[in-house]
Amino acid sequence: MHATFAVTDLVPMKSLLFITPELPYPPQSGGKVKSLKLLHSMADHYEVTLACPLKMDDATHVEEFHQVSPCDGHLHETVNIPRSPRSLVTSYLRRVPLNVHRTNSARLSDQIAALADSYDAIFLDHYEVYTYLPHSYRGLTVYHAHNAYFKMWQRYSELPGNPVLRLAAWLEAYRVRNFEAEVAGTCDITFAAPNDAKELMSQGVPEEKMRNTFHLGDDSQLELPELRYEDTQKKLMYVGFLGWEPNSQGLLWFIQQVWPLLLKRHPDLRFDVVGKDADIRLQQAVAEFDGISLRGFVDDLQTVYRDSRVSVAPLLFGSGMKVKVLDAMARGMPTVTTSVGAEGIEIENSKHLLVADDPAEMADHIDDLLSDPVLWQRLQRCSRALVQERYTWTQLFKQMHSALDMALQHQAGHPVPRARQTALDYAR
């Protein structure tokens, strides 16, 4: 009798160290959603160890995460560096962007350095974790650019407001842009959305290092039955983490500039704002107008989707593809957003989304969707079809794994030590 062996019995799985800037659990933000989905997909192909600092309330979720984690091992250290003037000054002294400084742990760096050489690849899930990459690591290095984050700082600096804060944001945009380019230039390959890849290449990153990725939403909603216009109420919806400044700023603009125009036409209109950590500015703005409810965290978003008529995503600054927009498109919820909200998604205005940056124009678009079932149904059908065709996790991860496998095969025959830059030295 001859024994038979599967290919996996003959070829050991490659090992990968996945470094991310925060615990990817619970998946309540776009970044955490993608990181967690990536981890699960990577664990199907490689032996994965997760390394990450624990920020804010991450430590309270560690035990629960470990029960559902697909990883073979975990490395954690608590990091508690606030976003403050003192931290900003320290980041300048250490010659790294503010969020890189706020993500770094010397103890976690030492743990990673002691184990790094046992991994075939190190996957940097964000520019913020670059300082954890050891100086002499010879395996494959992969940078996953969630977004071109310098754009967020740049756009914030262009908004009206305190000139000191605007200057600080402009300087941070400059520092982050250079740092992101340095990470991409040093790593063997970089996964970035096409528009973000163009920014990196304009900074001198070789095109041959770039690989496509996307920042996607909950594509499982494509499997749900279609929403029906006649089942909806005259109500708007918004979903997003309200502790994130781009979300807060965008909502404040919408409430103060767009909502009054809508109330003049629809005094009975309601607006559900879903998301936790609304600050005092939002609470005060909501209290000034009728019809707006701060719902906080909602466990089952389908209860909000089912009776809402229009989703709004009023973003004034930010970067990359917006998960809240893709989620609404996947669910078939007609959406009105800004050009920032539609960024990176290959949409056609008035076919997949309605896009406006002017308050009066945005109010007109929302008014159209509130009263025109034919337009409503067209956006529903076309937005879902676009997500199904181009923006599903299965399609994305298949492409990413193919690129990683090819890079690992090439790296196995060409291991090259890297000269590290001085920005890493401070982590020691």
Short mmCIF file of N, CA and C in Angstrom, two decimals, residues 96-98 100 127 143 145 147-154 158 169-185 195-205:
data_model
loop_
_atom_site.label_atom_id
_atom_site.label_comp_id
_atom_site.label_asym_id
_atom_site.label_seq_id
_atom_site.Cartn_x
_atom_site.Cartn_y
_atom_site.Cartn_z
N VAL A 96 9.90 61.59 14.42
CA VAL A 96 8.88 60.71 13.86
C VAL A 96 7.54 61.43 13.97
N PRO A 97 6.56 61.10 13.11
CA PRO A 97 5.24 61.69 13.25
C PRO A 97 4.60 61.39 14.60
N LEU A 98 3.64 62.21 14.96
CA LEU A 98 3.01 62.10 16.27
C LEU A 98 2.44 60.70 16.53
N VAL A 100 3.18 57.86 15.20
CA VAL A 100 4.23 56.85 15.30
C VAL A 100 4.78 56.84 16.73
N TYR A 127 1.58 52.56 8.61
CA TYR A 127 2.89 53.23 8.72
C TYR A 127 3.31 53.43 10.16
N TYR A 143 4.47 46.29 3.50
CA TYR A 143 3.79 47.45 4.08
C TYR A 143 2.37 47.49 3.56
N ALA A 145 -0.57 49.93 3.40
CA ALA A 145 -0.97 51.32 3.60
C ALA A 145 -2.49 51.39 3.66
N ASN A 147 -4.33 53.94 4.27
CA ASN A 147 -4.69 55.15 3.54
C ASN A 147 -3.44 56.01 3.40
N ALA A 148 -3.54 57.06 2.57
CA ALA A 148 -2.50 58.08 2.56
C ALA A 148 -2.87 59.08 3.67
N TYR A 149 -2.37 58.83 4.88
CA TYR A 149 -2.85 59.58 6.04
C TYR A 149 -2.41 61.04 6.04
N PHE A 150 -1.38 61.37 5.28
CA PHE A 150 -0.97 62.77 5.26
C PHE A 150 -2.10 63.65 4.72
N LYS A 151 -2.95 63.07 3.85
CA LYS A 151 -4.05 63.85 3.29
C LYS A 151 -5.02 64.32 4.36
N MET A 152 -5.23 63.49 5.37
CA MET A 152 -6.13 63.87 6.45
C MET A 152 -5.62 65.12 7.15
N TRP A 153 -4.32 65.14 7.48
CA TRP A 153 -3.74 66.31 8.13
C TRP A 153 -3.74 67.51 7.19
N GLN A 154 -3.44 67.26 5.93
CA GLN A 154 -3.39 68.35 4.95
C GLN A 154 -4.76 69.01 4.81
N GLU A 158 -6.45 72.95 5.96
CA GLU A 158 -7.08 73.88 5.01
C GLU A 158 -8.46 74.33 5.46
N ALA A 169 -1.17 71.10 11.89
CA ALA A 169 -1.67 70.06 11.00
C ALA A 169 -0.91 70.05 9.68
N TRP A 170 -0.59 71.22 9.16
CA TRP A 170 0.17 71.30 7.91
C TRP A 170 1.55 70.68 8.07
N LEU A 171 2.21 70.98 9.18
CA LEU A 171 3.53 70.40 9.44
C LEU A 171 3.45 68.90 9.63
N GLU A 172 2.38 68.44 10.28
CA GLU A 172 2.22 67.00 10.48
C GLU A 172 1.97 66.30 9.14
N ALA A 173 1.22 66.95 8.26
CA ALA A 173 1.00 66.39 6.93
C ALA A 173 2.31 66.19 6.20
N TYR A 174 3.20 67.17 6.31
CA TYR A 174 4.52 67.09 5.67
C TYR A 174 5.32 65.92 6.25
N ARG A 175 5.30 65.80 7.58
CA ARG A 175 6.08 64.73 8.22
C ARG A 175 5.52 63.35 7.88
N VAL A 176 4.19 63.21 7.91
CA VAL A 176 3.58 61.92 7.63
C VAL A 176 3.79 61.52 6.17
N ARG A 177 3.69 62.49 5.27
CA ARG A 177 3.89 62.17 3.85
C ARG A 177 5.30 61.62 3.61
N ASN A 178 6.29 62.26 4.18
CA ASN A 178 7.67 61.78 4.03
C ASN A 178 7.86 60.41 4.68
N PHE A 179 7.23 60.22 5.84
CA PHE A 179 7.40 58.96 6.56
C PHE A 179 6.74 57.81 5.81
N GLU A 180 5.53 58.05 5.29
CA GLU A 180 4.84 57.01 4.53
C GLU A 180 5.67 56.60 3.31
N ALA A 181 6.27 57.59 2.64
CA ALA A 181 7.11 57.28 1.48
C ALA A 181 8.35 56.50 1.90
N GLU A 182 8.90 56.82 3.07
CA GLU A 182 10.08 56.10 3.56
C GLU A 182 9.76 54.65 3.86
N VAL A 183 8.60 54.41 4.47
CA VAL A 183 8.19 53.03 4.77
C VAL A 183 8.04 52.24 3.46
N ALA A 184 7.31 52.81 2.50
CA ALA A 184 7.08 52.13 1.23
C ALA A 184 8.38 51.93 0.46
N GLY A 185 9.29 52.89 0.56
CA GLY A 185 10.55 52.77 -0.15
C GLY A 185 11.47 51.72 0.44
N ASN A 195 -5.21 55.22 -5.80
CA ASN A 195 -4.96 56.66 -5.65
C ASN A 195 -3.86 56.93 -4.63
N ASP A 196 -3.76 56.11 -3.59
CA ASP A 196 -2.69 56.27 -2.60
C ASP A 196 -1.34 55.83 -3.19
N ALA A 197 -1.36 54.81 -4.04
CA ALA A 197 -0.13 54.36 -4.70
C ALA A 197 0.46 55.48 -5.56
N LYS A 198 -0.41 56.23 -6.22
CA LYS A 198 0.07 57.35 -7.04
C LYS A 198 0.78 58.39 -6.19
N GLU A 199 0.24 58.66 -5.01
CA GLU A 199 0.89 59.61 -4.10
C GLU A 199 2.27 59.12 -3.69
N LEU A 200 2.37 57.83 -3.36
CA LEU A 200 3.66 57.28 -2.94
C LEU A 200 4.67 57.30 -4.08
N MET A 201 4.22 56.98 -5.29
CA MET A 201 5.13 56.99 -6.43
C MET A 201 5.59 58.41 -6.77
N SER A 202 4.72 59.39 -6.51
CA SER A 202 5.13 60.79 -6.73
C SER A 202 6.21 61.22 -5.76
N GLN A 203 6.34 60.47 -4.65
CA GLN A 203 7.39 60.72 -3.66
C GLN A 203 8.65 59.91 -3.93
N GLY A 204 8.66 59.18 -5.04
CA GLY A 204 9.86 58.45 -5.41
C GLY A 204 9.85 56.97 -5.14
N VAL A 205 8.73 56.42 -4.63
CA VAL A 205 8.65 54.98 -4.40
C VAL A 205 8.54 54.27 -5.75
#
